[in-house]
PDB file of C-alpha atoms in Angstrom:
ATOM      1  CA  UNK K1233       0.107   0.013   0.113  1.00 83.00           C
ATOM      2  CA  UNK K1234       1.711   3.178  -1.157  1.00 91.00           C
ATOM      3  CA  UNK K1235      -0.426   5.486   0.701  1.00 96.00           C
ATOM      4  CA  UNK K1236      -3.144   5.509   3.497  1.00 97.00           C
ATOM      5  CA  UNK K1237      -6.071   7.784   3.581  1.00 97.00           C
ATOM      6  CA  UNK K1238      -8.063   8.308   6.620  1.00 96.00           C
ATOM      7  CA  UNK K1239     -11.196  10.617   7.034  1.00 95.00           C
ATOM      8  CA  UNK K1240     -13.107  11.183  10.179  1.00 94.00           C
ATOM      9  CA  UNK K1241     -15.580  13.470  11.811  1.00 92.00           C
ATOM     10  CA  UNK K1242     -14.529  15.735  14.618  1.00 87.00           C
ATOM     11  CA  UNK K1243     -10.911  16.814  15.188  1.00 88.00           C
ATOM     12  CA  UNK K1244      -7.574  14.977  15.469  1.00 91.00           C
ATOM     13  CA  UNK K1245      -6.027  14.735  18.571  1.00 91.00           C
ATOM     14  CA  UNK K1246      -3.490  17.515  19.325  1.00 89.00           C
ATOM     15  CA  UNK K1247      -0.662  17.708  21.731  1.00 85.00           C
ATOM     16  CA  UNK K1248      -1.239  20.151  24.420  1.00 79.00           C
ATOM     17  CA  UNK K1249      -0.938  18.195  27.718  1.00 68.00           C
ATOM     18  CA  UNK K1250       2.005  17.504  30.065  1.00 71.00           C
ATOM     19  CA  UNK K1251       1.244  13.781  29.568  1.00 73.00           C
ATOM     20  CA  UNK K1252       1.181  11.456  26.519  1.00 81.00           C
ATOM     21  CA  UNK K1253      -1.808  11.517  24.129  1.00 81.00           C
ATOM     22  CA  UNK K1254      -1.895   7.815  24.663  1.00 81.00           C
ATOM     23  CA  UNK K1255      -2.700   7.836  28.228  1.00 79.00           C
ATOM     24  CA  UNK K1256      -6.128   6.861  28.981  1.00 81.00           C
ATOM     25  CA  UNK K1257      -6.673   9.743  31.162  1.00 82.00           C
ATOM     26  CA  UNK K1258      -5.722  12.252  28.501  1.00 80.00           C
ATOM     27  CA  UNK K1259      -8.587  14.540  27.512  1.00 83.00           C
ATOM     28  CA  UNK K1260      -8.132  13.846  23.869  1.00 84.00           C
ATOM     29  CA  UNK K1261      -8.120   9.913  24.458  1.00 86.00           C
ATOM     30  CA  UNK K1262     -11.581   9.528  22.688  1.00 89.00           C
ATOM     31  CA  UNK K1263      -9.947  11.198  19.610  1.00 92.00           C
ATOM     32  CA  UNK K1264      -6.969   8.831  19.704  1.00 90.00           C
ATOM     33  CA  UNK K1265      -9.308   5.848  19.930  1.00 92.00           C
ATOM     34  CA  UNK K1266     -11.343   7.025  16.682  1.00 94.00           C
ATOM     35  CA  UNK K1267      -8.162   7.753  14.861  1.00 96.00           C
ATOM     36  CA  UNK K1268      -6.717   4.308  15.597  1.00 95.00           C
ATOM     37  CA  UNK K1269      -9.978   2.629  14.683  1.00 95.00           C
ATOM     38  CA  UNK K1270     -10.132   4.525  11.371  1.00 96.00           C
ATOM     39  CA  UNK K1271      -6.650   3.458  10.559  1.00 97.00           C
ATOM     40  CA  UNK K1272      -7.290  -0.180  11.676  1.00 96.00           C
ATOM     41  CA  UNK K1273     -10.418  -0.032   9.223  1.00 96.00           C
ATOM     42  CA  UNK K1274      -8.324   0.986   6.410  1.00 96.00           C
ATOM     43  CA  UNK K1275      -5.136  -0.954   6.676  1.00 96.00           C
ATOM     44  CA  UNK K1276      -6.324  -4.178   8.510  1.00 94.00           C
ATOM     45  CA  UNK K1277      -4.423  -6.386  10.907  1.00 90.00           C
ATOM     46  CA  UNK K1278      -1.402  -7.274   8.508  1.00 92.00           C
ATOM     47  CA  UNK K1279      -0.502  -3.838   7.644  1.00 96.00           C
ATOM     48  CA  UNK K1280       3.567  -3.216   8.129  1.00 96.00           C
ATOM     49  CA  UNK K1281       4.248   0.293   9.036  1.00 97.00           C
ATOM     50  CA  UNK K1282       6.263   2.327   6.541  1.00 97.00           C
ATOM     51  CA  UNK K1283      10.033   2.148   7.213  1.00 96.00           C
ATOM     52  CA  UNK K1284      11.241   4.877   5.042  1.00 97.00           C
ATOM     53  CA  UNK K1285      10.557   8.461   4.427  1.00 98.00           C
ATOM     54  CA  UNK K1286       6.743   9.506   4.401  1.00 98.00           C
ATOM     55  CA  UNK K1287       4.826  12.430   3.703  1.00 98.00           C
ATOM     56  CA  UNK K1288       1.831  13.600   5.691  1.00 98.00           C
ATOM     57  CA  UNK K1289      -1.078  15.804   4.452  1.00 98.00           C
ATOM     58  CA  UNK K1290      -3.690  16.902   6.855  1.00 97.00           C
ATOM     59  CA  UNK K1291      -6.830  18.729   5.926  1.00 95.00           C
ATOM     60  CA  UNK K1292      -9.386  20.259   8.332  1.00 92.00           C
ATOM     61  CA  UNK K1293     -12.760  21.885   7.774  1.00 91.00           C
ATOM     62  CA  UNK K1294     -13.881  24.139  10.203  1.00 85.00           C
ATOM     63  CA  UNK K1295     -16.331  27.279  10.083  1.00 81.00           C
ATOM     64  CA  UNK K1296     -13.569  29.548  11.214  1.00 77.00           C
ATOM     65  CA  UNK K1297     -10.028  29.777  12.999  1.00 70.00           C
ATOM     66  CA  UNK K1298     -11.552  29.955  16.414  1.00 70.00           C
ATOM     67  CA  UNK K1299     -12.663  26.271  16.101  1.00 64.00           C
ATOM     68  CA  UNK K1300      -9.035  25.078  15.648  1.00 76.00           C
ATOM     69  CA  UNK K1301      -5.971  24.567  17.640  1.00 80.00           C
ATOM     70  CA  UNK K1302      -2.572  25.181  16.526  1.00 88.00           C
ATOM     71  CA  UNK K1303      -1.449  23.488  13.214  1.00 91.00           C
ATOM     72  CA  UNK K1304       1.891  22.267  14.995  1.00 92.00           C
ATOM     73  CA  UNK K1305      -0.078  20.899  17.886  1.00 90.00           C
ATOM     74  CA  UNK K1306      -2.357  18.750  15.412  1.00 93.00           C
ATOM     75  CA  UNK K1307       0.510  17.568  13.512  1.00 95.00           C
ATOM     76  CA  UNK K1308       2.473  16.464  16.744  1.00 93.00           C
ATOM     77  CA  UNK K1309      -0.629  14.613  17.969  1.00 92.00           C
ATOM     78  CA  UNK K1310      -1.113  12.842  14.771  1.00 96.00           C
ATOM     79  CA  UNK K1311       2.558  11.922  14.439  1.00 95.00           C
ATOM     80  CA  UNK K1312       2.380  10.428  18.005  1.00 92.00           C
ATOM     81  CA  UNK K1313      -0.803   8.316  17.598  1.00 94.00           C
ATOM     82  CA  UNK K1314       0.254   7.038  13.777  1.00 96.00           C
ATOM     83  CA  UNK K1315       3.869   5.882  14.828  1.00 95.00           C
ATOM     84  CA  UNK K1316       4.686   2.517  16.339  1.00 93.00           C
ATOM     85  CA  UNK K1317       3.836   2.609  20.234  1.00 87.00           C
ATOM     86  CA  UNK K1318       6.318   1.361  22.832  1.00 77.00           C
ATOM     87  CA  UNK K1319       4.244  -0.515  25.404  1.00 67.00           C
ATOM     88  CA  UNK K1320       7.295  -0.726  27.733  1.00 67.00           C
ATOM     89  CA  UNK K1321       7.142   3.106  28.292  1.00 67.00           C
ATOM     90  CA  UNK K1322       3.394   3.272  28.437  1.00 67.00           C
ATOM     91  CA  UNK K1323       1.452   0.141  28.722  1.00 68.00           C
ATOM     92  CA  UNK K1324      -1.730   1.562  27.054  1.00 76.00           C
ATOM     93  CA  UNK K1325      -3.610  -1.337  27.986  1.00 76.00           C
ATOM     94  CA  UNK K1326      -6.990   0.574  27.361  1.00 81.00           C
ATOM     95  CA  UNK K1327      -6.260   0.517  23.759  1.00 82.00           C
ATOM     96  CA  UNK K1328      -6.221  -3.425  23.371  1.00 84.00           C
ATOM     97  CA  UNK K1329      -5.245  -4.767  19.914  1.00 84.00           C
ATOM     98  CA  UNK K1330      -5.058  -1.065  18.878  1.00 89.00           C
ATOM     99  CA  UNK K1331      -1.886  -0.540  20.376  1.00 87.00           C
ATOM    100  CA  UNK K1332      -0.194  -2.328  17.331  1.00 90.00           C
ATOM    101  CA  UNK K1333      -1.853  -0.032  14.964  1.00 93.00           C
ATOM    102  CA  UNK K1334       0.877   2.261  13.331  1.00 96.00           C
ATOM    103  CA  UNK K1335       1.315   3.678   9.761  1.00 98.00           C
ATOM    104  CA  UNK K1336       5.020   4.605  10.241  1.00 97.00           C
ATOM    105  CA  UNK K1337       7.545   3.293  12.557  1.00 96.00           C
ATOM    106  CA  UNK K1338       8.635   6.752  13.924  1.00 95.00           C
ATOM    107  CA  UNK K1339       7.280  10.393  13.087  1.00 94.00           C
ATOM    108  CA  UNK K1340      10.812  11.397  12.461  1.00 96.00           C
ATOM    109  CA  UNK K1341      10.285   9.587   8.967  1.00 97.00           C
ATOM    110  CA  UNK K1342       8.064  12.554   8.071  1.00 98.00           C
ATOM    111  CA  UNK K1343       9.903  14.467   5.457  1.00 98.00           C
ATOM    112  CA  UNK K1344       7.153  16.283   3.774  1.00 97.00           C
ATOM    113  CA  UNK K1345       4.114  18.172   5.441  1.00 98.00           C
ATOM    114  CA  UNK K1346       1.044  19.754   4.024  1.00 98.00           C
ATOM    115  CA  UNK K1347      -1.595  21.074   6.426  1.00 96.00           C
ATOM    116  CA  UNK K1348      -4.734  23.000   5.081  1.00 95.00           C
ATOM    117  CA  UNK K1349      -7.496  24.660   7.119  1.00 90.00           C
ATOM    118  CA  UNK K1350     -10.810  25.080   4.766  1.00 90.00           C
ATOM    119  CA  UNK K1351     -13.558  27.275   5.903  1.00 87.00           C
ATOM    120  CA  UNK K1352     -16.609  25.073   6.072  1.00 85.00           C
ATOM    121  CA  UNK K1353     -19.252  24.470   8.492  1.00 79.00           C
ATOM    122  CA  UNK K1354     -18.847  20.635   8.624  1.00 76.00           C
ATOM    123  CA  UNK K1355     -16.128  19.475  11.097  1.00 73.00           C
ATOM    124  CA  UNK K1356     -14.250  16.568   9.554  1.00 90.00           C
ATOM    125  CA  UNK K1357     -10.734  15.941   8.721  1.00 95.00           C
ATOM    126  CA  UNK K1358      -8.562  13.881   6.552  1.00 97.00           C
ATOM    127  CA  UNK K1359      -4.970  12.519   7.016  1.00 97.00           C
ATOM    128  CA  UNK K1360      -3.149  10.997   4.010  1.00 98.00           C
ATOM    129  CA  UNK K1361       0.318   9.224   4.755  1.00 98.00           C
ATOM    130  CA  UNK K1362       2.278   8.485   1.729  1.00 98.00           C
ATOM    131  CA  UNK K1363       5.463   6.697   0.957  1.00 97.00           C
ATOM    132  CA  UNK K1364       8.395   9.154  -0.508  1.00 96.00           C
TER     133      UNK K1364
END
């Protein structure tokens, strides 16, 4: 699979707290779970995370800028959720089998980024990860 595209309602998880987004007590835990479920629905159980350089494209639809967080916080949160997780550092038992869901091995692989906010009353977002 040369690319993975996920579309969801709501907002992507964003980094903004002192502890990991992958912690079950994080305020964005439901967004993390929704993203992992969407990824799993697209890639399935046998997907091997990309090991080489990748590009990341994120598109958010929102009525105006007041409804959005900072682009860099969204990108950081998405990167944390989509990379391979280390259950030794954080057990993440609340994620169950979704702990193994990843699109790339490490977010350091992201070499190209495209982030867009489109003014629109609907609140979905789309993420596309592609091999370079």
